[in-house]
mmCIF file of C-alpha atoms and ligand atoms in Angstrom:
data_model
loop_
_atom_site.group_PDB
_atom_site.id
_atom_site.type_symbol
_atom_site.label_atom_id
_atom_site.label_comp_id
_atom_site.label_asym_id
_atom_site.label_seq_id
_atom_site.Cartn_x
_atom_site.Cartn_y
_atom_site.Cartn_z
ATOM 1 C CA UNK L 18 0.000 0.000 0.000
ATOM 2 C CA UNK L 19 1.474 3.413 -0.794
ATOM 3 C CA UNK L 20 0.121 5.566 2.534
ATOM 4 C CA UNK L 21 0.500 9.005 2.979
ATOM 5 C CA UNK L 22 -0.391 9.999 6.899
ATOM 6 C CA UNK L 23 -2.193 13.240 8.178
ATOM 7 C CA UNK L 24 1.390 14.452 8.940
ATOM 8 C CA UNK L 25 2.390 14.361 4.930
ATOM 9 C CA UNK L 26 -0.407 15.633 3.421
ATOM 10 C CA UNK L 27 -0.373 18.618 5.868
ATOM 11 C CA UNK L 28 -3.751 17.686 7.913
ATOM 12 C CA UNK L 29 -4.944 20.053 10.116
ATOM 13 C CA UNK L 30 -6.325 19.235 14.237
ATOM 14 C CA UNK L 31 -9.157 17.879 14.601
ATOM 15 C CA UNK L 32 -11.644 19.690 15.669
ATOM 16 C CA UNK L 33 -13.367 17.361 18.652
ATOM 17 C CA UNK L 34 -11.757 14.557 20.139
ATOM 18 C CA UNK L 35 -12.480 11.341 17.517
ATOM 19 C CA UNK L 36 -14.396 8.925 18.906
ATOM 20 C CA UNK L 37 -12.707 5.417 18.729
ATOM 21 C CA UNK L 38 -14.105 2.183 17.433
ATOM 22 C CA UNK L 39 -13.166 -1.053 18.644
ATOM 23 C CA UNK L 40 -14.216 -3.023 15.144
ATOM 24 C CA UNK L 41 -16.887 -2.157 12.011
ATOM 25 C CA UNK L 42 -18.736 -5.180 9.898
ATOM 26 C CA UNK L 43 -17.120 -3.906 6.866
ATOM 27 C CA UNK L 44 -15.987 -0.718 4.761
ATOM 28 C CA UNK L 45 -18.587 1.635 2.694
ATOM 29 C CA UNK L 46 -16.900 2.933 -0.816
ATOM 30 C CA UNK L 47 -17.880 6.661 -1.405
ATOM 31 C CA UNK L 48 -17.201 9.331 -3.814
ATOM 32 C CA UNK L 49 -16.818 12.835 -3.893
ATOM 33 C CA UNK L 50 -20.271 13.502 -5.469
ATOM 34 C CA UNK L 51 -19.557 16.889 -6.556
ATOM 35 C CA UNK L 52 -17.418 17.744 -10.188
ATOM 36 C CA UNK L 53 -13.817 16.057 -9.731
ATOM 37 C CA UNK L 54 -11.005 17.455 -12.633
ATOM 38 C CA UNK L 55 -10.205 15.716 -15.303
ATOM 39 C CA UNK L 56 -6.746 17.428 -15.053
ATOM 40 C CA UNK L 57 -6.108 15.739 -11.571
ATOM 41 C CA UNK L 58 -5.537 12.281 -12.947
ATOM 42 C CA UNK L 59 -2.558 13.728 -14.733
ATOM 43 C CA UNK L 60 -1.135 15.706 -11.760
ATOM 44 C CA UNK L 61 -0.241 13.493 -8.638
ATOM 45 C CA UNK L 62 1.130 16.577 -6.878
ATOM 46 C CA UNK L 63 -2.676 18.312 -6.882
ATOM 47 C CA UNK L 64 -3.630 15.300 -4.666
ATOM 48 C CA UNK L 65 -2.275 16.310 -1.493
ATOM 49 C CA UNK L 66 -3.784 19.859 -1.886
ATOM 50 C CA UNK L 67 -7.029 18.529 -2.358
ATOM 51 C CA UNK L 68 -6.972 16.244 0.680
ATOM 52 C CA UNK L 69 -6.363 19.786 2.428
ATOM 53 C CA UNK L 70 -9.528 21.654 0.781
ATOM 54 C CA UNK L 71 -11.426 18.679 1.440
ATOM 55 C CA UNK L 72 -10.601 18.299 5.036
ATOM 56 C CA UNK L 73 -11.296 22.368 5.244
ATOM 57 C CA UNK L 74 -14.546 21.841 3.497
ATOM 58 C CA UNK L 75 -15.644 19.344 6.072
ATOM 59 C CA UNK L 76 -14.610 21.556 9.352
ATOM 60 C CA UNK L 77 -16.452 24.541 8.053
ATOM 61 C CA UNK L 78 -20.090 22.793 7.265
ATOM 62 C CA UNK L 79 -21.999 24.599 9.646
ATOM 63 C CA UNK L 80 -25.043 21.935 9.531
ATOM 64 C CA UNK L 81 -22.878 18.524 10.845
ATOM 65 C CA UNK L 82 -20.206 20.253 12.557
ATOM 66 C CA UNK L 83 -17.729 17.279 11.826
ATOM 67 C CA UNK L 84 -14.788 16.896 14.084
ATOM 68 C CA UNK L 85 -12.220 15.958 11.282
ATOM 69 C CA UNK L 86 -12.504 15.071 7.924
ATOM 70 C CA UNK L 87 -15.699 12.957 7.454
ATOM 71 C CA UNK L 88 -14.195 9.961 6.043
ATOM 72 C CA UNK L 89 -11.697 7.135 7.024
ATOM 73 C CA UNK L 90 -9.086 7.338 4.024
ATOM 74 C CA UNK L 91 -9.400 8.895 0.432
ATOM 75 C CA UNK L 92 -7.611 7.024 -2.238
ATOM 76 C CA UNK L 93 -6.412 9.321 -5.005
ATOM 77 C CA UNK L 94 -6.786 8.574 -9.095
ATOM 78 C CA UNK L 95 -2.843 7.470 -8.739
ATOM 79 C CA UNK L 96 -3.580 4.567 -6.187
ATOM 80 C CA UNK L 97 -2.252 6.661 -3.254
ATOM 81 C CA UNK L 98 -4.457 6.221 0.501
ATOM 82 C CA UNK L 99 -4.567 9.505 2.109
ATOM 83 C CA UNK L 100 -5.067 8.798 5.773
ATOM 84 C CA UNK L 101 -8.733 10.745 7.046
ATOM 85 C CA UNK L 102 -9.417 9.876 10.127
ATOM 86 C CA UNK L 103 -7.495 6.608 10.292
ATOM 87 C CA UNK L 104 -8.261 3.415 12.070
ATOM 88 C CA UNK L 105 -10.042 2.736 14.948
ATOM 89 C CA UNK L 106 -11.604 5.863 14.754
ATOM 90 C CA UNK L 107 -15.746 6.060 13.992
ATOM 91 C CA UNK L 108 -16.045 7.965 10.517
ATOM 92 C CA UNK L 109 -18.587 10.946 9.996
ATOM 93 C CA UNK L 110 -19.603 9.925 6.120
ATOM 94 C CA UNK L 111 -22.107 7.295 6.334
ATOM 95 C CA UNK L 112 -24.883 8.869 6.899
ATOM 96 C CA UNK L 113 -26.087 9.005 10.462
ATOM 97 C CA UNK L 114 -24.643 7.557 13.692
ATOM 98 C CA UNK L 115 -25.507 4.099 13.242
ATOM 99 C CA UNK L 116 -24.399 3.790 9.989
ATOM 100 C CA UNK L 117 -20.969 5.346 10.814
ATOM 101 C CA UNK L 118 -20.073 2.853 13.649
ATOM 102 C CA UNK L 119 -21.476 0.215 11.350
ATOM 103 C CA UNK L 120 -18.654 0.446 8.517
ATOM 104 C CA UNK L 121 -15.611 2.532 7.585
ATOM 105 C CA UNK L 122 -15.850 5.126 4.886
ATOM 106 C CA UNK L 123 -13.144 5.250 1.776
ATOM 107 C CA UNK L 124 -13.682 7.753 -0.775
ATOM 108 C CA UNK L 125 -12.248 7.827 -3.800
ATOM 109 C CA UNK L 126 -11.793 11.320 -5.990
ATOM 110 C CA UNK L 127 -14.234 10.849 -8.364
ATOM 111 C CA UNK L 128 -17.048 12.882 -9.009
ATOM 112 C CA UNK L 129 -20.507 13.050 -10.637
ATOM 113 C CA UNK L 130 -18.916 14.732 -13.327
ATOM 114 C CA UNK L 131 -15.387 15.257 -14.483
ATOM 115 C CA UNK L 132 -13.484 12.776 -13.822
ATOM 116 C CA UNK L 133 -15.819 9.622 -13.093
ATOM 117 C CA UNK L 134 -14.398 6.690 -13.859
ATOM 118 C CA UNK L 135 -11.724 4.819 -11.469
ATOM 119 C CA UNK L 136 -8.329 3.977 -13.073
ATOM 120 C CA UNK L 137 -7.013 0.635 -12.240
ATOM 121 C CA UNK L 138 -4.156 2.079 -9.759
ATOM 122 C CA UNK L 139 -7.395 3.888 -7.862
ATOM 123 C CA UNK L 140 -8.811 0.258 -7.587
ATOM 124 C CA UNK L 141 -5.781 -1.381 -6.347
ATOM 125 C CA UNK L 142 -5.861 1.809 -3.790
ATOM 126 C CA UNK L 143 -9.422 1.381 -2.663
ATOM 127 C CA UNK L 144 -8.448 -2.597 -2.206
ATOM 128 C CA UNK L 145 -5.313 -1.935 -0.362
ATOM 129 C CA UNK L 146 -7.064 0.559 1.797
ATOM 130 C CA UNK L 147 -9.859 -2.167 2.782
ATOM 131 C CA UNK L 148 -6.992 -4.496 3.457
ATOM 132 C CA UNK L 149 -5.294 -2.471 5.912
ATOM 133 C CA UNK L 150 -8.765 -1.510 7.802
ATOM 134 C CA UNK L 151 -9.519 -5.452 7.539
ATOM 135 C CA UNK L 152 -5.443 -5.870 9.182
ATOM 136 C CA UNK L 153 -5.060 -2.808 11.599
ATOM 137 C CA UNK L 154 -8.561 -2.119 12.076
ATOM 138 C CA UNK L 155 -10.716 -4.452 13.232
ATOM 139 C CA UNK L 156 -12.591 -3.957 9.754
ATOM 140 C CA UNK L 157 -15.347 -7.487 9.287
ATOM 141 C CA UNK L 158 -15.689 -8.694 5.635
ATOM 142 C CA UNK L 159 -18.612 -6.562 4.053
ATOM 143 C CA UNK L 160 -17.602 -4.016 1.334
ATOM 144 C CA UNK L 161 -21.126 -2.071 0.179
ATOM 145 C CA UNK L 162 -21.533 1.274 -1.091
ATOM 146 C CA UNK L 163 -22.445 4.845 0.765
ATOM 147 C CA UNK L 164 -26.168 3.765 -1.557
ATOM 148 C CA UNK L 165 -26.381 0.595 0.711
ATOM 149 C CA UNK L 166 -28.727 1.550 3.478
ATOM 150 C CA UNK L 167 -28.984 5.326 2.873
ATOM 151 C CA UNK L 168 -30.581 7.121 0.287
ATOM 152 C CA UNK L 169 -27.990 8.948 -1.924
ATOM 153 C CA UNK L 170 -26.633 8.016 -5.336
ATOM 154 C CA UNK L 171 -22.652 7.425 -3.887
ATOM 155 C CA UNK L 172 -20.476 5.915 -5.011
ATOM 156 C CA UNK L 173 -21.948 6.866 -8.288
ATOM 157 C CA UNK L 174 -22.733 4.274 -11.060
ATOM 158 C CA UNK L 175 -19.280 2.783 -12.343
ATOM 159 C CA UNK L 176 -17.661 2.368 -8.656
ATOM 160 C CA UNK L 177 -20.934 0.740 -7.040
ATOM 161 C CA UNK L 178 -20.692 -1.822 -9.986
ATOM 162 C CA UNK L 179 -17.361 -2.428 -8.924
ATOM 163 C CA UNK L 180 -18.626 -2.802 -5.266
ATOM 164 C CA UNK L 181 -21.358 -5.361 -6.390
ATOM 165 C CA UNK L 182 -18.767 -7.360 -8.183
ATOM 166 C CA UNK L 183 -17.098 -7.716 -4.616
ATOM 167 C CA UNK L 184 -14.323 -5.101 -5.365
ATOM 168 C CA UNK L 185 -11.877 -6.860 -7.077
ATOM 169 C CA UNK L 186 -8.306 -6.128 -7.861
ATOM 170 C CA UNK L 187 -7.849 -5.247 -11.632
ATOM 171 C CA UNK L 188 -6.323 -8.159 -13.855
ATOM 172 C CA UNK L 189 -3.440 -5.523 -14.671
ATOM 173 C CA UNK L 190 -0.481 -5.734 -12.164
ATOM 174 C CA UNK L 191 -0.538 -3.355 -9.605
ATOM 175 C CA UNK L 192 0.439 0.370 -10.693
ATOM 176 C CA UNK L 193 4.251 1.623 -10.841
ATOM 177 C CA UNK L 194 5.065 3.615 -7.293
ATOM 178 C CA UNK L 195 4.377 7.014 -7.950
ATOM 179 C CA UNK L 196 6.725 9.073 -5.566
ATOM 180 C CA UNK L 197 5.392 10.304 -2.407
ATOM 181 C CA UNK L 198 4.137 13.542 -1.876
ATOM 182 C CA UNK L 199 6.415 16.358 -1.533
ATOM 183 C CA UNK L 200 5.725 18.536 1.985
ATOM 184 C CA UNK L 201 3.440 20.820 1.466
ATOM 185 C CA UNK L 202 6.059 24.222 0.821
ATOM 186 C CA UNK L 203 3.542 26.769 1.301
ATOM 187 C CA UNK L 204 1.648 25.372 4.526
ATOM 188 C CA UNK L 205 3.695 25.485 7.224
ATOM 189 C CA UNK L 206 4.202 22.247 9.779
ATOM 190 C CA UNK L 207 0.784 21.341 11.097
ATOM 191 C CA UNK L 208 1.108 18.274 13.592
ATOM 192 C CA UNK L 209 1.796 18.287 17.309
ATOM 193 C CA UNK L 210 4.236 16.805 19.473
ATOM 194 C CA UNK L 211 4.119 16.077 23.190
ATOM 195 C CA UNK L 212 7.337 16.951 25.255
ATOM 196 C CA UNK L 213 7.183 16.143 28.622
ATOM 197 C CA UNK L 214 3.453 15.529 28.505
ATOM 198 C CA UNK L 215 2.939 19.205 27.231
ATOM 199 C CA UNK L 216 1.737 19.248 23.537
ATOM 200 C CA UNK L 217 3.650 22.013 21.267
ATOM 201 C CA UNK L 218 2.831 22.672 17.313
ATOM 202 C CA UNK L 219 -0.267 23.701 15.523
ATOM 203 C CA UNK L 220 -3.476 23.549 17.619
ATOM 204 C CA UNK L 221 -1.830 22.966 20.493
ATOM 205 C CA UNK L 222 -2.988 24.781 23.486
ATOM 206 C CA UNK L 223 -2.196 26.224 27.158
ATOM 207 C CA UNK L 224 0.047 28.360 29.208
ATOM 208 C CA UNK L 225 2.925 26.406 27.689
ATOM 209 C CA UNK L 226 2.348 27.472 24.421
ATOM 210 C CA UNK L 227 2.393 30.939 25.566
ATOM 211 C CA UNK L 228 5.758 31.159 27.155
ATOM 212 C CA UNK L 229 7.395 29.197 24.281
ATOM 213 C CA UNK L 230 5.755 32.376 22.271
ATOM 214 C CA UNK L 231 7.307 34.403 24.835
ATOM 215 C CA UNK L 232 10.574 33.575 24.912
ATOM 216 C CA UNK L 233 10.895 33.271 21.140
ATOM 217 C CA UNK L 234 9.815 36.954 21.055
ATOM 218 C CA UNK L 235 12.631 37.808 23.683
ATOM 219 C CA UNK L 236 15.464 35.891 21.803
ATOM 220 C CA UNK L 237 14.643 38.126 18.822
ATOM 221 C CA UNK L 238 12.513 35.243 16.824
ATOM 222 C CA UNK L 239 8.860 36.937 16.847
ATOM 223 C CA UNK L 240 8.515 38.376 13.209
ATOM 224 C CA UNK L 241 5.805 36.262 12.240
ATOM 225 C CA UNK L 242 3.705 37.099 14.696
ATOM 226 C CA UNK L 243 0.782 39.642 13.361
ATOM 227 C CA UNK L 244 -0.987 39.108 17.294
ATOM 228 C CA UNK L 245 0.236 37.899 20.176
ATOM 229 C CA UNK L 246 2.424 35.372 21.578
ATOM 230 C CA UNK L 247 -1.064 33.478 23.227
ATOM 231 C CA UNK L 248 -2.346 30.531 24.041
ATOM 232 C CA UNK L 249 -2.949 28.558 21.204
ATOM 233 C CA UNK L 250 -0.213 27.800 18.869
ATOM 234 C CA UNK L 251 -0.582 28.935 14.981
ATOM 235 C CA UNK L 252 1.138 29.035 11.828
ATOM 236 C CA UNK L 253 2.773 32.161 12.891
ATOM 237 C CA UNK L 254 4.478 30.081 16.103
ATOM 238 C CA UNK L 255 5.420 27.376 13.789
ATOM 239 C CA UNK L 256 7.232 29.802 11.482
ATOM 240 C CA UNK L 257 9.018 31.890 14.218
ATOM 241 C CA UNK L 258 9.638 28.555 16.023
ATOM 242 C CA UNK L 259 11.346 27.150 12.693
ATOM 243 C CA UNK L 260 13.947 29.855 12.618
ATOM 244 C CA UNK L 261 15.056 29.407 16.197
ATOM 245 C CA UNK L 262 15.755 25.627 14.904
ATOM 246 C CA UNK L 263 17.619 26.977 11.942
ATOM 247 C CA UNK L 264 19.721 29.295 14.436
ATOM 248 C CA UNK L 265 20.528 25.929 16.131
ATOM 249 C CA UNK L 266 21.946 24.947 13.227
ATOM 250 C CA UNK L 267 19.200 22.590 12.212
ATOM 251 C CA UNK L 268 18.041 21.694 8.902
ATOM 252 C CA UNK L 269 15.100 19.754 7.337
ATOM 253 C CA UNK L 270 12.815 18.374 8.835
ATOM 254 C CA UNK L 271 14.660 19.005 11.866
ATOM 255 C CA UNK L 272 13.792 22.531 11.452
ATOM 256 C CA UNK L 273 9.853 22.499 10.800
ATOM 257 C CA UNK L 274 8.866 24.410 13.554
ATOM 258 C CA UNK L 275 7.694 21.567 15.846
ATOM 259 C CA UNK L 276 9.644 21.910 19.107
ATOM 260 C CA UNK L 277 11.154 18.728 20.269
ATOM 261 C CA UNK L 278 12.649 18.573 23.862
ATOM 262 C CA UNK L 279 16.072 19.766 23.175
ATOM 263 C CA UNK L 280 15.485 22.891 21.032
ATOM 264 C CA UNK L 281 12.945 24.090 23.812
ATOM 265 C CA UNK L 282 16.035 23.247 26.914
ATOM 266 C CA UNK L 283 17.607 25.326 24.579
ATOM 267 C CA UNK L 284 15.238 27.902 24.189
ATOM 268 C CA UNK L 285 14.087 27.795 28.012
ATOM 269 C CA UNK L 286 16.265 26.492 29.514
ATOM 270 C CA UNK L 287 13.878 23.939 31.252
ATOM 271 C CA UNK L 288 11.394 21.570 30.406
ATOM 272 C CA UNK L 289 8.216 22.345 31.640
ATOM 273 C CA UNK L 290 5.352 19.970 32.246
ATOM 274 C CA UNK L 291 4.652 17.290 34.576
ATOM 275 C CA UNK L 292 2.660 14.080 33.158
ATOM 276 C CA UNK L 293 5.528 11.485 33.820
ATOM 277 C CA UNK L 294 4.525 7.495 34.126
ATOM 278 C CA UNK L 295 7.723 5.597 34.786
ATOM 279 C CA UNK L 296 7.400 1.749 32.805
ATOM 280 C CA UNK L 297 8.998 0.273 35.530
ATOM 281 C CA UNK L 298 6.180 1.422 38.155
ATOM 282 C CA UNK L 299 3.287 0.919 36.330
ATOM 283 C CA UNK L 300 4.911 -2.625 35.336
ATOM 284 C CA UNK L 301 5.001 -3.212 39.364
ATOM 285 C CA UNK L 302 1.586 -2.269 39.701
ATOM 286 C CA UNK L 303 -0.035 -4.371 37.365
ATOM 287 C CA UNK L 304 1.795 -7.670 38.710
ATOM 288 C CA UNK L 305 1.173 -6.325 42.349
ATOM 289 C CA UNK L 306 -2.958 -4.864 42.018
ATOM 290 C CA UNK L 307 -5.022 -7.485 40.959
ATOM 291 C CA UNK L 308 -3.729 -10.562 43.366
ATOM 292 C CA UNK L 309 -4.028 -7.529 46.297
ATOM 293 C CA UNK L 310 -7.007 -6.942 47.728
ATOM 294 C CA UNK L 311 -10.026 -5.311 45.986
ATOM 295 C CA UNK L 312 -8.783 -1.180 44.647
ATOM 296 C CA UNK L 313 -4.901 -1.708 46.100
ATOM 297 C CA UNK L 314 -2.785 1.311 44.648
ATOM 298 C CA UNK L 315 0.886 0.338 44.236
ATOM 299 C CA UNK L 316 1.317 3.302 42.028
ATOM 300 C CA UNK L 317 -1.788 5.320 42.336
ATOM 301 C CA UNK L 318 -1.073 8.370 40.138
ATOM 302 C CA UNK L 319 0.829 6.822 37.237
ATOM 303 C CA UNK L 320 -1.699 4.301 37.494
ATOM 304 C CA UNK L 321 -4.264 6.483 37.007
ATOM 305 C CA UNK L 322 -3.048 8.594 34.125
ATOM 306 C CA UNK L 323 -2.532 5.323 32.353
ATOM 307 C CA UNK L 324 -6.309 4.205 33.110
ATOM 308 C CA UNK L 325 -7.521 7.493 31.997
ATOM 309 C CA UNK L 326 -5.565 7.321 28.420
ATOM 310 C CA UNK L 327 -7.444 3.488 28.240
ATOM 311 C CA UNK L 328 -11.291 5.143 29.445
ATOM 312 C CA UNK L 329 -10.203 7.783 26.350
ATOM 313 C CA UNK L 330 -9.722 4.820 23.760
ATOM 314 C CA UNK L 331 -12.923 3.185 25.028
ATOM 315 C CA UNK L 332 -10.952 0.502 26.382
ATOM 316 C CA UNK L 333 -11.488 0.678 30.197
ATOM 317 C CA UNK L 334 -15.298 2.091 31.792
ATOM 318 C CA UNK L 335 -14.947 5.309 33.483
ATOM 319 C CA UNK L 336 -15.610 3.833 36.990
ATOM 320 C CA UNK L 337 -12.462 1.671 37.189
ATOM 321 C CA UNK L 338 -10.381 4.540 36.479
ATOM 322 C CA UNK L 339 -9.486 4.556 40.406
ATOM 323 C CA UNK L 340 -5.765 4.259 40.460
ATOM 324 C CA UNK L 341 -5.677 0.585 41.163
ATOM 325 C CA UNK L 342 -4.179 -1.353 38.116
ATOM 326 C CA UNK L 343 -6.175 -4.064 38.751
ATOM 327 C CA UNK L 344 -7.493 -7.428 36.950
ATOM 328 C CA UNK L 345 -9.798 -4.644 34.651
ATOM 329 C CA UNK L 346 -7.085 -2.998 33.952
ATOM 330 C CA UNK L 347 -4.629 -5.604 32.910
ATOM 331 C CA UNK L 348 -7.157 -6.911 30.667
ATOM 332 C CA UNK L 349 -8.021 -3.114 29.151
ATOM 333 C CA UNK L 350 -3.764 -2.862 28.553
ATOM 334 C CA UNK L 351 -3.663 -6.171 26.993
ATOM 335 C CA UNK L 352 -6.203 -4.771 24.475
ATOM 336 C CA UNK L 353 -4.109 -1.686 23.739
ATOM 337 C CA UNK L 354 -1.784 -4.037 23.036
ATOM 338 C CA UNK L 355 -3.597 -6.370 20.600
ATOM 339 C CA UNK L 356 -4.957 -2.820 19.144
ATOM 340 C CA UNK L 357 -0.921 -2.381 18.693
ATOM 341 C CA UNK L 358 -0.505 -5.414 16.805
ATOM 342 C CA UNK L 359 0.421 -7.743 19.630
ATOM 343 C CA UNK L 360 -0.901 -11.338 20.023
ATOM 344 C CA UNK L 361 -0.648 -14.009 22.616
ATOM 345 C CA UNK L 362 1.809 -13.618 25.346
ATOM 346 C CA UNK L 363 2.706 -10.459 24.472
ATOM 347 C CA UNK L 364 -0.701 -9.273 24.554
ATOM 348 C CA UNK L 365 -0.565 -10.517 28.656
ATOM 349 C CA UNK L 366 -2.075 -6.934 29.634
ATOM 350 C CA UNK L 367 1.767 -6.378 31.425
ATOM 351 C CA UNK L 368 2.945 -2.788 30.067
ATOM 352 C CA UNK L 369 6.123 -3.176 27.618
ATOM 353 C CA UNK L 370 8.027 0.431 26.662
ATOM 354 C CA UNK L 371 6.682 0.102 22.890
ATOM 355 C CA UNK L 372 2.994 0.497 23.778
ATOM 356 C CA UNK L 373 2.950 2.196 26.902
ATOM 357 C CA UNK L 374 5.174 5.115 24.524
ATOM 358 C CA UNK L 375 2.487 4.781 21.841
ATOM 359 C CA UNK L 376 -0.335 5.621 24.591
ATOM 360 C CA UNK L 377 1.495 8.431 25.814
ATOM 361 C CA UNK L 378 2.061 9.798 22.161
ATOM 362 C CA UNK L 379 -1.603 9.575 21.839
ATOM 363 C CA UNK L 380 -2.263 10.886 25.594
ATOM 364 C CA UNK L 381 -0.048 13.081 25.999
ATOM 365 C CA UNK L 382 2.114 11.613 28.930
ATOM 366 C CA UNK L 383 6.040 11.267 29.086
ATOM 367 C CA UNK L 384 7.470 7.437 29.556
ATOM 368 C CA UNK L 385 10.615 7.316 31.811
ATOM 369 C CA UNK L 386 12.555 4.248 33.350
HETATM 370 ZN ZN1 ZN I 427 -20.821 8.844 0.208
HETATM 371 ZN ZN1 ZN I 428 -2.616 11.209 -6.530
#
């Protein structure tokens, strides 16, 4: 599968917290609906633009209010999948709520005018794309179209035949790579990154993001800002942020503006931020809770923050997040850990550094020894 994640194609926040899915019966095959370019199946660079509009188009409809973009992945006339809102998470494009946590939604760029046909590498996308939801996201075996249970004419006519014929692969081979696409040049950064359980980079916000603003202003790296330092974190602290990287010498990617913990020791000569869960505790207290008796706390706080990041991923209820990493718990965990791609004993519900870092990414919590 050639992927291209939110971070490539320049995604921006979402707007409300995504709701996660455990597992869907199946994947629903959309369309754009409106007029798609002819000109675009000729010009793989356009696609990562257009992921952009279309993710802007979703955030401003006024009448559904979507959190994110509305669908799960958008395959591109060149065979590319665009990450939307990615696995696990309940898509917005099926119609109502039922429907949504019912199946996934992929989209392909076609249109009821324009360009409406799929090419053969936008077939082998749309299969590849079911394939990973069917491997990393708990995706069950039925592929229907947007028209199956909801009144609308998506997919459109040549894609739902294509659906009814069980969406197979086209007898061609699969398509040449195209090459990835470039980083957007004229959108700045737009992903975040948690240091020290404090998230920095666009959308990002709190009292941290303000003194970062701050002290970029005092070392003489504020020209980008039209308003403020403040609060929430913009293009304008991404840019200004970017050239206090290149004054450190860094280049690249190493430079985009996203602060990672040294630059900012650099720039303030401290780390602020707080939410720390040490592996090696949390490890203690989930061999040491659930034979103690009923709610025993070896590690109560770094317990808890743990708990709470497993109630956010609809792993854990609400009421057992009590500090007590208990037999609820340890079964919760080894769920994350299944979710990471673990099986059997190494899906025991113990925390290992691998997934207890990827629920901290996602949580915004700091894993020491
Ligand atoms: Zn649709
Ligand atoms: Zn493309």
């Amino acid at each position: 599968m050639q992927f291209v994640p939110r971070a490539q194609w320049g995604a921006a926040p979402s707007k409300y917290t995504l709701v996660a899915v455990e597992s869907t019966r199946g994947v629903k095959v959309h369309y754009e609906g409106t007029a798609v370019p002819v000109s675009l199946a000729a010009d793989h660079g356009r696609c990562a633009p257009r992921m952009r509009a279309l993710q802007a188009s979703h955030l401003a409809d006024p009448k559904e209010d979507y959190s994110d973009i509305a669908y799960t992945a958008v395959v591109c006339p060149h065979g590319w999948v665009f990450e939307g809102r990615g696995a696990h998470r309940k898509t917005g494009a099926n119609g109502n709520p039922t429907l949504n946590a019912g199946h996934y939604a992929v989209c392909a760029m076609l249109g009821d005018s324009g360009l409406t046909e799929p090419s053969a590498a936008q077939l082998h996308g749309l299969r590849d794309a079911i394939e990973w939801l069917r491997a990393e996201g708990g995706a069950g075996p039925e592929i229907q179209g947007h028209r199956d249970g909801y009144a609308t004419s998506c997919p459109g006519g040549p894609l739902y035949a294509w659906v009814q014929a069980g969406a197979p692969r086209p007898g061609d081979a699969a398509p040449a790579p195209q090459p990835a696409p470039a980083p957007a040049e004229d959108v700045p950064a737009r992903y975040q990154a948690v240091v020290n359980g404090l998230a920095y980079g666009y959308g990002a916000q709190g009292p941290q993001v303000t003194a970062v603003g701050e002290a970029l202003v005092r070392a003489g790296f504020g020209g980008h800002y039209r308003s403020g330092p403040g609060p929430d974190w913009t293009d304008a602290d991404t840019e200004n942020y970017a050239d206090f990287q290149r004054s450190l010498g860094y280049t690249g990617a190493d430079a985009d503006g996203i602060p990672g913990p040294h630059s900012l020791r650099e720039l303030l000569g401290t780390l602020p931020g707080g939410r720390t869960v040490s592996l090696a505790h949390v490890i203690a207290a989930a061999r040491t809770d659930p034979a103690a008796e009923q709610g025993h706390q070896t590690y109560a706080d770094e317990a808890q923050v743990v708990e709470q990041a497993l109630a956010d991923e609809a792993l854990l209820g609400p009421q057992w997040v009590d500090g007590s990493f208990g037999t609820r718990t340890v079964t919760a965990y080894a769920a994350w850990q299944r979710r990471c791609g673990y099986t059997g004993g190494d899906a025991d519900g113990i925390p290992g550094r691998s997934t207890l870092e990827r629920l901290g990414a996602a949580h915004q919590f700091t894993v020491i020894d």
